[in-house]
Amino acid sequence: MDADEMVLVALMNQPRDLHIARIEHWYRIPARHAPAHLNQARYVAFYLTRAFGEHKWTIREYAPIYGHELVRRRDLFPNAREHPRADEAYYKLQLGPLIELPRPIVSRRGRRLLFIWTTGAKFSRAVELNDLLGKSAADDALWDALKARGIGAERHVTVRDAHARYRVDFWIPCARGAVAIALGTHARRLPQGKTWRALRFTETELEQPERCVKKIYRAVRELGDANYRGQE
């Protein structure tokens, strides 16, 4: 896998679908949920849900993508032509043999992420799911600085308080609350209250990620330290 090749991480809901990928070498994506620029994906990796028991919330295998075609569900499963979604359109990805990772990429908490776009470089180095995320070089630099300081976080999540839901770039659960972080200058609401610390960093501030981490560390200490520790 080359460093700049695109990897699509897809949510795998059912053991049957993983069996099909292993034995028949194809994987289906509902056309109405398909990510944009699907033809750019060179590999697909599978993020396993709770249905996989002790393997839940991990990525363990990936496969090269040789091509894809648009088909109906009835074409994928000829013995289930009476299925309510028999006429629904799917992208059928033609796969090579599945490749097992030397060690699984794990998620600290269950996340229903349908798709994640990442690069071969990130995928090859990833230890946890958050290593695959990141919208910019500055975003990744702050993530690396947090890990170097031993502060674990969740990236690009939706959090909620008693009043609303908020989309944040970093969320750090702490002993007595949580720190919510937004990057960039665009207007975005952040949670407020005694159990929250909300921080914003501009692009200029992100040019010095260590300074940002100092502010984050102070907020984390105010809430009794982080529940996650950064991973090497």
PDB file of C-alpha atoms in Angstrom:
ATOM      1  CA  MET A   1       0.000   0.000   0.000  1.00  0.00           C
ATOM      2  CA  ASP A   2       1.459   3.344  -1.058  1.00  0.00           C
ATOM      3  CA  ALA A   3       1.409   6.271   1.365  1.00  0.00           C
ATOM      4  CA  ASP A   4      -0.847   8.454  -0.795  1.00  0.00           C
ATOM      5  CA  GLU A   5      -3.334   5.768  -1.866  1.00  0.00           C
ATOM      6  CA  MET A   6      -6.880   6.285  -0.602  1.00  0.00           C
ATOM      7  CA  VAL A   7      -8.354   3.814   1.865  1.00  0.00           C
ATOM      8  CA  LEU A   8     -12.090   3.657   2.536  1.00  0.00           C
ATOM      9  CA  VAL A   9     -12.970   2.354   6.002  1.00  0.00           C
ATOM     10  CA  ALA A  10     -16.514   0.962   5.872  1.00  0.00           C
ATOM     11  CA  LEU A  11     -18.852  -0.050   8.663  1.00  0.00           C
ATOM     12  CA  MET A  12     -19.394  -3.824   8.661  1.00  0.00           C
ATOM     13  CA  ASN A  13     -22.734  -4.645  10.301  1.00  0.00           C
ATOM     14  CA  GLN A  14     -23.189  -8.365   9.704  1.00  0.00           C
ATOM     15  CA  PRO A  15     -20.894 -11.401   9.907  1.00  0.00           C
ATOM     16  CA  ARG A  16     -22.530 -12.642   6.691  1.00  0.00           C
ATOM     17  CA  ASP A  17     -21.158  -9.661   4.785  1.00  0.00           C
ATOM     18  CA  LEU A  18     -17.645 -10.315   6.085  1.00  0.00           C
ATOM     19  CA  HIS A  19     -17.970 -13.955   5.012  1.00  0.00           C
ATOM     20  CA  ILE A  20     -18.962 -12.826   1.515  1.00  0.00           C
ATOM     21  CA  ALA A  21     -15.976 -10.484   1.364  1.00  0.00           C
ATOM     22  CA  ARG A  22     -13.628 -13.294   2.382  1.00  0.00           C
ATOM     23  CA  ILE A  23     -15.053 -16.082   0.205  1.00  0.00           C
ATOM     24  CA  GLU A  24     -16.733 -14.381  -2.754  1.00  0.00           C
ATOM     25  CA  HIS A  25     -14.533 -11.249  -2.804  1.00  0.00           C
ATOM     26  CA  TRP A  26     -17.168  -8.556  -3.048  1.00  0.00           C
ATOM     27  CA  TYR A  27     -18.741  -5.981  -0.774  1.00  0.00           C
ATOM     28  CA  ARG A  28     -21.954  -3.990  -1.222  1.00  0.00           C
ATOM     29  CA  ILE A  29     -22.678  -0.359  -0.430  1.00  0.00           C
ATOM     30  CA  PRO A  30     -26.227   1.041  -0.758  1.00  0.00           C
ATOM     31  CA  ALA A  31     -26.077   3.633  -3.528  1.00  0.00           C
ATOM     32  CA  ARG A  32     -28.065   6.133  -1.466  1.00  0.00           C
ATOM     33  CA  HIS A  33     -25.422   5.991   1.297  1.00  0.00           C
ATOM     34  CA  ALA A  34     -22.331   5.691  -0.888  1.00  0.00           C
ATOM     35  CA  PRO A  35     -19.542   8.180  -0.199  1.00  0.00           C
ATOM     36  CA  ALA A  36     -18.594  10.684  -2.867  1.00  0.00           C
ATOM     37  CA  HIS A  37     -15.579   9.877  -5.067  1.00  0.00           C
ATOM     38  CA  LEU A  38     -15.927   6.132  -4.522  1.00  0.00           C
ATOM     39  CA  ASN A  39     -13.779   5.496  -7.584  1.00  0.00           C
ATOM     40  CA  GLN A  40     -10.791   6.997  -5.754  1.00  0.00           C
ATOM     41  CA  ALA A  41     -10.694   4.181  -3.186  1.00  0.00           C
ATOM     42  CA  ARG A  42      -7.856   1.717  -3.758  1.00  0.00           C
ATOM     43  CA  TYR A  43      -8.510  -0.324  -0.619  1.00  0.00           C
ATOM     44  CA  VAL A  44     -11.446  -0.975   1.673  1.00  0.00           C
ATOM     45  CA  ALA A  45     -11.058  -1.825   5.361  1.00  0.00           C
ATOM     46  CA  PHE A  46     -13.829  -3.084   7.609  1.00  0.00           C
ATOM     47  CA  TYR A  47     -14.791  -1.554  10.958  1.00  0.00           C
ATOM     48  CA  LEU A  48     -16.679  -4.230  12.893  1.00  0.00           C
ATOM     49  CA  THR A  49     -19.756  -3.397  14.963  1.00  0.00           C
ATOM     50  CA  ARG A  50     -21.215  -4.971  18.104  1.00  0.00           C
ATOM     51  CA  ALA A  51     -22.515  -7.886  16.005  1.00  0.00           C
ATOM     52  CA  PHE A  52     -18.953  -9.291  15.977  1.00  0.00           C
ATOM     53  CA  GLY A  53     -18.801  -9.932  19.721  1.00  0.00           C
ATOM     54  CA  GLU A  54     -15.289  -9.776  21.159  1.00  0.00           C
ATOM     55  CA  HIS A  55     -14.013  -8.304  17.884  1.00  0.00           C
ATOM     56  CA  LYS A  56     -16.416  -5.369  18.012  1.00  0.00           C
ATOM     57  CA  TRP A  57     -15.169  -1.821  17.368  1.00  0.00           C
ATOM     58  CA  THR A  58     -12.006  -2.964  15.608  1.00  0.00           C
ATOM     59  CA  ILE A  59     -10.515  -2.991  12.119  1.00  0.00           C
ATOM     60  CA  ARG A  60      -8.811  -6.297  11.454  1.00  0.00           C
ATOM     61  CA  GLU A  61      -8.826  -6.818   7.686  1.00  0.00           C
ATOM     62  CA  TYR A  62      -8.669  -4.870   4.454  1.00  0.00           C
ATOM     63  CA  ALA A  63      -8.644  -5.686   0.754  1.00  0.00           C
ATOM     64  CA  PRO A  64      -7.647  -4.082  -2.552  1.00  0.00           C
ATOM     65  CA  ILE A  65     -10.501  -2.821  -4.717  1.00  0.00           C
ATOM     66  CA  TYR A  66     -10.313  -3.954  -8.340  1.00  0.00           C
ATOM     67  CA  GLY A  67     -13.435  -2.142  -9.531  1.00  0.00           C
ATOM     68  CA  HIS A  68     -17.108  -1.587  -8.856  1.00  0.00           C
ATOM     69  CA  GLU A  69     -20.471  -1.721 -10.622  1.00  0.00           C
ATOM     70  CA  LEU A  70     -23.993  -0.525  -9.902  1.00  0.00           C
ATOM     71  CA  VAL A  71     -26.450  -3.421  -9.436  1.00  0.00           C
ATOM     72  CA  ARG A  72     -29.789  -4.240  -7.791  1.00  0.00           C
ATOM     73  CA  ARG A  73     -30.039  -6.178  -4.574  1.00  0.00           C
ATOM     74  CA  ARG A  74     -31.874  -8.940  -6.442  1.00  0.00           C
ATOM     75  CA  ASP A  75     -28.743  -9.418  -8.579  1.00  0.00           C
ATOM     76  CA  LEU A  76     -26.565  -9.821  -5.493  1.00  0.00           C
ATOM     77  CA  PHE A  77     -28.943 -12.248  -3.783  1.00  0.00           C
ATOM     78  CA  PRO A  78     -30.927 -14.135  -6.476  1.00  0.00           C
ATOM     79  CA  ASN A  79     -32.544 -16.343  -3.833  1.00  0.00           C
ATOM     80  CA  ALA A  80     -34.091 -13.339  -2.088  1.00  0.00           C
ATOM     81  CA  ARG A  81     -35.927 -11.668  -4.968  1.00  0.00           C
ATOM     82  CA  GLU A  82     -38.977 -11.024  -2.778  1.00  0.00           C
ATOM     83  CA  HIS A  83     -36.982  -8.980  -0.280  1.00  0.00           C
ATOM     84  CA  PRO A  84     -38.566  -5.547   0.385  1.00  0.00           C
ATOM     85  CA  ARG A  85     -35.380  -3.879  -0.926  1.00  0.00           C
ATOM     86  CA  ALA A  86     -34.901  -6.212  -3.882  1.00  0.00           C
ATOM     87  CA  ASP A  87     -34.921  -3.304  -6.331  1.00  0.00           C
ATOM     88  CA  GLU A  88     -32.639  -1.075  -4.290  1.00  0.00           C
ATOM     89  CA  ALA A  89     -29.419  -0.016  -6.007  1.00  0.00           C
ATOM     90  CA  TYR A  90     -26.022  -1.007  -4.603  1.00  0.00           C
ATOM     91  CA  TYR A  91     -22.430  -0.499  -5.553  1.00  0.00           C
ATOM     92  CA  LYS A  92     -20.755  -3.894  -5.738  1.00  0.00           C
ATOM     93  CA  LEU A  93     -17.040  -3.571  -4.983  1.00  0.00           C
ATOM     94  CA  GLN A  94     -14.876  -6.278  -6.536  1.00  0.00           C
ATOM     95  CA  LEU A  95     -12.205  -7.193  -3.997  1.00  0.00           C
ATOM     96  CA  GLY A  96      -8.941  -9.041  -3.867  1.00  0.00           C
ATOM     97  CA  PRO A  97      -8.142 -11.426  -0.997  1.00  0.00           C
ATOM     98  CA  LEU A  98      -8.600  -9.963   2.467  1.00  0.00           C
ATOM     99  CA  ILE A  99      -5.373  -9.047   4.251  1.00  0.00           C
ATOM    100  CA  GLU A 100      -5.154  -9.359   8.034  1.00  0.00           C
ATOM    101  CA  LEU A 101      -3.528  -6.500   9.915  1.00  0.00           C
ATOM    102  CA  PRO A 102      -0.551  -7.371  12.152  1.00  0.00           C
ATOM    103  CA  ARG A 103      -2.541  -5.854  15.021  1.00  0.00           C
ATOM    104  CA  PRO A 104      -6.122  -4.587  15.012  1.00  0.00           C
ATOM    105  CA  ILE A 105      -6.915  -0.887  14.860  1.00  0.00           C
ATOM    106  CA  VAL A 106      -9.185  -0.362  17.861  1.00  0.00           C
ATOM    107  CA  SER A 107     -11.836   2.161  18.874  1.00  0.00           C
ATOM    108  CA  ARG A 108     -12.025   3.242  22.508  1.00  0.00           C
ATOM    109  CA  ARG A 109     -15.798   3.528  22.259  1.00  0.00           C
ATOM    110  CA  GLY A 110     -18.394   2.294  19.806  1.00  0.00           C
ATOM    111  CA  ARG A 111     -18.841   4.772  16.951  1.00  0.00           C
ATOM    112  CA  ARG A 112     -21.357   4.492  14.129  1.00  0.00           C
ATOM    113  CA  LEU A 113     -19.168   5.930  11.411  1.00  0.00           C
ATOM    114  CA  LEU A 114     -20.493   4.714   8.073  1.00  0.00           C
ATOM    115  CA  PHE A 115     -17.348   5.617   6.157  1.00  0.00           C
ATOM    116  CA  ILE A 116     -13.926   7.100   6.868  1.00  0.00           C
ATOM    117  CA  TRP A 117     -11.587   8.311   4.169  1.00  0.00           C
ATOM    118  CA  THR A 118      -7.919   8.002   5.055  1.00  0.00           C
ATOM    119  CA  THR A 119      -4.543   7.532   3.399  1.00  0.00           C
ATOM    120  CA  GLY A 120      -2.260   4.560   3.122  1.00  0.00           C
ATOM    121  CA  ALA A 121       0.268   6.336   5.331  1.00  0.00           C
ATOM    122  CA  LYS A 122      -2.224   6.901   8.153  1.00  0.00           C
ATOM    123  CA  PHE A 123      -3.712   3.441   7.815  1.00  0.00           C
ATOM    124  CA  SER A 124      -0.322   1.750   7.994  1.00  0.00           C
ATOM    125  CA  ARG A 125       0.626   3.601  11.204  1.00  0.00           C
ATOM    126  CA  ALA A 126      -2.747   3.614  12.970  1.00  0.00           C
ATOM    127  CA  VAL A 127      -3.123   2.123  16.434  1.00  0.00           C
ATOM    128  CA  GLU A 128      -6.631   3.397  17.122  1.00  0.00           C
ATOM    129  CA  LEU A 129      -9.534   4.644  15.030  1.00  0.00           C
ATOM    130  CA  ASN A 130      -8.803   8.299  15.774  1.00  0.00           C
ATOM    131  CA  ASP A 131      -5.410   7.976  14.055  1.00  0.00           C
ATOM    132  CA  LEU A 132      -7.292   7.602  10.750  1.00  0.00           C
ATOM    133  CA  LEU A 133      -9.201  10.867  11.081  1.00  0.00           C
ATOM    134  CA  GLY A 134      -8.161  14.445  10.433  1.00  0.00           C
ATOM    135  CA  LYS A 135      -9.320  17.190   8.088  1.00  0.00           C
ATOM    136  CA  SER A 136      -6.020  19.005   7.711  1.00  0.00           C
ATOM    137  CA  ALA A 137      -2.312  18.931   8.509  1.00  0.00           C
ATOM    138  CA  ALA A 138      -2.966  21.281  11.450  1.00  0.00           C
ATOM    139  CA  ASP A 139      -5.671  18.945  12.763  1.00  0.00           C
ATOM    140  CA  ASP A 140      -3.228  16.019  12.621  1.00  0.00           C
ATOM    141  CA  ALA A 141      -0.440  18.078  14.221  1.00  0.00           C
ATOM    142  CA  LEU A 142      -2.648  18.871  17.219  1.00  0.00           C
ATOM    143  CA  TRP A 143      -3.598  15.201  17.508  1.00  0.00           C
ATOM    144  CA  ASP A 144       0.075  14.184  17.503  1.00  0.00           C
ATOM    145  CA  ALA A 145       0.869  16.832  20.126  1.00  0.00           C
ATOM    146  CA  LEU A 146      -1.952  15.601  22.368  1.00  0.00           C
ATOM    147  CA  LYS A 147      -0.705  12.035  22.156  1.00  0.00           C
ATOM    148  CA  ALA A 148       2.849  13.159  22.909  1.00  0.00           C
ATOM    149  CA  ARG A 149       1.521  14.816  26.077  1.00  0.00           C
ATOM    150  CA  GLY A 150      -0.345  11.627  26.993  1.00  0.00           C
ATOM    151  CA  ILE A 151      -3.832  13.083  26.474  1.00  0.00           C
ATOM    152  CA  GLY A 152      -6.278  10.786  24.691  1.00  0.00           C
ATOM    153  CA  ALA A 153      -9.302  12.150  22.836  1.00  0.00           C
ATOM    154  CA  GLU A 154     -12.053  11.331  20.376  1.00  0.00           C
ATOM    155  CA  ARG A 155     -11.895  13.162  17.065  1.00  0.00           C
ATOM    156  CA  HIS A 156     -14.754  14.550  14.972  1.00  0.00           C
ATOM    157  CA  VAL A 157     -17.655  13.462  17.141  1.00  0.00           C
ATOM    158  CA  THR A 158     -21.118  14.707  18.016  1.00  0.00           C
ATOM    159  CA  VAL A 159     -21.608  15.300  21.737  1.00  0.00           C
ATOM    160  CA  ARG A 160     -24.655  16.441  23.642  1.00  0.00           C
ATOM    161  CA  ASP A 161     -25.639  18.106  26.856  1.00  0.00           C
ATOM    162  CA  ALA A 162     -29.118  18.615  28.313  1.00  0.00           C
ATOM    163  CA  HIS A 163     -30.054  21.141  25.637  1.00  0.00           C
ATOM    164  CA  ALA A 164     -28.463  20.373  22.277  1.00  0.00           C
ATOM    165  CA  ARG A 165     -26.061  18.384  20.132  1.00  0.00           C
ATOM    166  CA  TYR A 166     -22.698  19.769  19.090  1.00  0.00           C
ATOM    167  CA  ARG A 167     -20.220  18.727  16.422  1.00  0.00           C
ATOM    168  CA  VAL A 168     -16.671  19.080  17.768  1.00  0.00           C
ATOM    169  CA  ASP A 169     -13.219  18.358  16.367  1.00  0.00           C
ATOM    170  CA  PHE A 170     -11.830  16.960  19.635  1.00  0.00           C
ATOM    171  CA  TRP A 171     -13.659  15.674  22.698  1.00  0.00           C
ATOM    172  CA  ILE A 172     -11.716  14.750  25.829  1.00  0.00           C
ATOM    173  CA  PRO A 173     -13.704  12.913  28.529  1.00  0.00           C
ATOM    174  CA  CYS A 174     -12.506  13.818  32.023  1.00  0.00           C
ATOM    175  CA  ALA A 175     -13.218  12.676  35.561  1.00  0.00           C
ATOM    176  CA  ARG A 176     -15.670  15.532  36.199  1.00  0.00           C
ATOM    177  CA  GLY A 177     -16.849  16.457  32.706  1.00  0.00           C
ATOM    178  CA  ALA A 178     -15.339  16.916  29.263  1.00  0.00           C
ATOM    179  CA  VAL A 179     -13.325  19.318  27.117  1.00  0.00           C
ATOM    180  CA  ALA A 180     -14.783  20.200  23.704  1.00  0.00           C
ATOM    181  CA  ILE A 181     -12.511  21.714  21.044  1.00  0.00           C
ATOM    182  CA  ALA A 182     -13.329  23.383  17.726  1.00  0.00           C
ATOM    183  CA  LEU A 183     -10.724  24.229  15.084  1.00  0.00           C
ATOM    184  CA  GLY A 184     -10.864  27.139  12.668  1.00  0.00           C
ATOM    185  CA  THR A 185     -12.689  30.457  12.670  1.00  0.00           C
ATOM    186  CA  HIS A 186     -16.115  29.419  11.369  1.00  0.00           C
ATOM    187  CA  ALA A 187     -18.966  29.971  13.796  1.00  0.00           C
ATOM    188  CA  ARG A 188     -19.942  26.884  15.731  1.00  0.00           C
ATOM    189  CA  ARG A 189     -21.791  26.447  18.998  1.00  0.00           C
ATOM    190  CA  LEU A 190     -19.998  24.580  21.747  1.00  0.00           C
ATOM    191  CA  PRO A 191     -21.387  23.103  24.965  1.00  0.00           C
ATOM    192  CA  GLN A 192     -21.350  25.250  28.103  1.00  0.00           C
ATOM    193  CA  GLY A 193     -21.718  24.644  31.818  1.00  0.00           C
ATOM    194  CA  LYS A 194     -19.765  23.627  34.904  1.00  0.00           C
ATOM    195  CA  THR A 195     -18.887  20.199  33.543  1.00  0.00           C
ATOM    196  CA  TRP A 196     -17.644  21.498  30.167  1.00  0.00           C
ATOM    197  CA  ARG A 197     -14.608  23.415  29.033  1.00  0.00           C
ATOM    198  CA  ALA A 198     -14.993  24.728  25.464  1.00  0.00           C
ATOM    199  CA  LEU A 199     -11.902  25.812  23.521  1.00  0.00           C
ATOM    200  CA  ARG A 200     -11.433  27.237  20.025  1.00  0.00           C
ATOM    201  CA  PHE A 201      -8.185  27.458  18.091  1.00  0.00           C
ATOM    202  CA  THR A 202      -7.645  29.526  14.961  1.00  0.00           C
ATOM    203  CA  GLU A 203      -5.457  28.451  12.075  1.00  0.00           C
ATOM    204  CA  THR A 204      -2.764  30.816  13.317  1.00  0.00           C
ATOM    205  CA  GLU A 205      -2.842  29.307  16.813  1.00  0.00           C
ATOM    206  CA  LEU A 206      -2.667  25.801  15.341  1.00  0.00           C
ATOM    207  CA  GLU A 207       0.703  26.662  13.802  1.00  0.00           C
ATOM    208  CA  GLN A 208       2.054  26.139  17.324  1.00  0.00           C
ATOM    209  CA  PRO A 209       0.250  22.983  18.492  1.00  0.00           C
ATOM    210  CA  GLU A 210       2.316  22.675  21.678  1.00  0.00           C
ATOM    211  CA  ARG A 211       0.892  25.988  22.912  1.00  0.00           C
ATOM    212  CA  CYS A 212      -2.611  24.763  22.159  1.00  0.00           C
ATOM    213  CA  VAL A 213      -1.928  21.593  24.137  1.00  0.00           C
ATOM    214  CA  LYS A 214      -0.861  23.652  27.152  1.00  0.00           C
ATOM    215  CA  LYS A 215      -4.273  25.348  27.181  1.00  0.00           C
ATOM    216  CA  ILE A 216      -5.998  22.000  26.707  1.00  0.00           C
ATOM    217  CA  TYR A 217      -3.972  20.452  29.522  1.00  0.00           C
ATOM    218  CA  ARG A 218      -5.036  23.219  31.936  1.00  0.00           C
ATOM    219  CA  ALA A 219      -8.688  22.647  31.042  1.00  0.00           C
ATOM    220  CA  VAL A 220      -8.299  18.889  31.505  1.00  0.00           C
ATOM    221  CA  ARG A 221      -6.702  19.357  34.927  1.00  0.00           C
ATOM    222  CA  GLU A 222      -9.602  21.601  36.007  1.00  0.00           C
ATOM    223  CA  LEU A 223     -11.961  18.692  35.323  1.00  0.00           C
ATOM    224  CA  GLY A 224      -9.975  16.083  37.197  1.00  0.00           C
ATOM    225  CA  ASP A 225      -7.735  14.769  34.404  1.00  0.00           C
ATOM    226  CA  ALA A 226      -8.571  12.836  31.265  1.00  0.00           C
ATOM    227  CA  ASN A 227     -10.172   9.412  31.290  1.00  0.00           C
ATOM    228  CA  TYR A 228      -8.120   8.423  28.230  1.00  0.00           C
ATOM    229  CA  ARG A 229      -4.367   8.231  28.033  1.00  0.00           C
ATOM    230  CA  GLY A 230      -2.622   8.932  24.748  1.00  0.00           C
ATOM    231  CA  GLN A 231      -1.235   5.904  22.924  1.00  0.00           C
ATOM    232  CA  GLU A 232       2.172   5.604  21.377  1.00  0.00           C
TER     233      GLU A 232
END
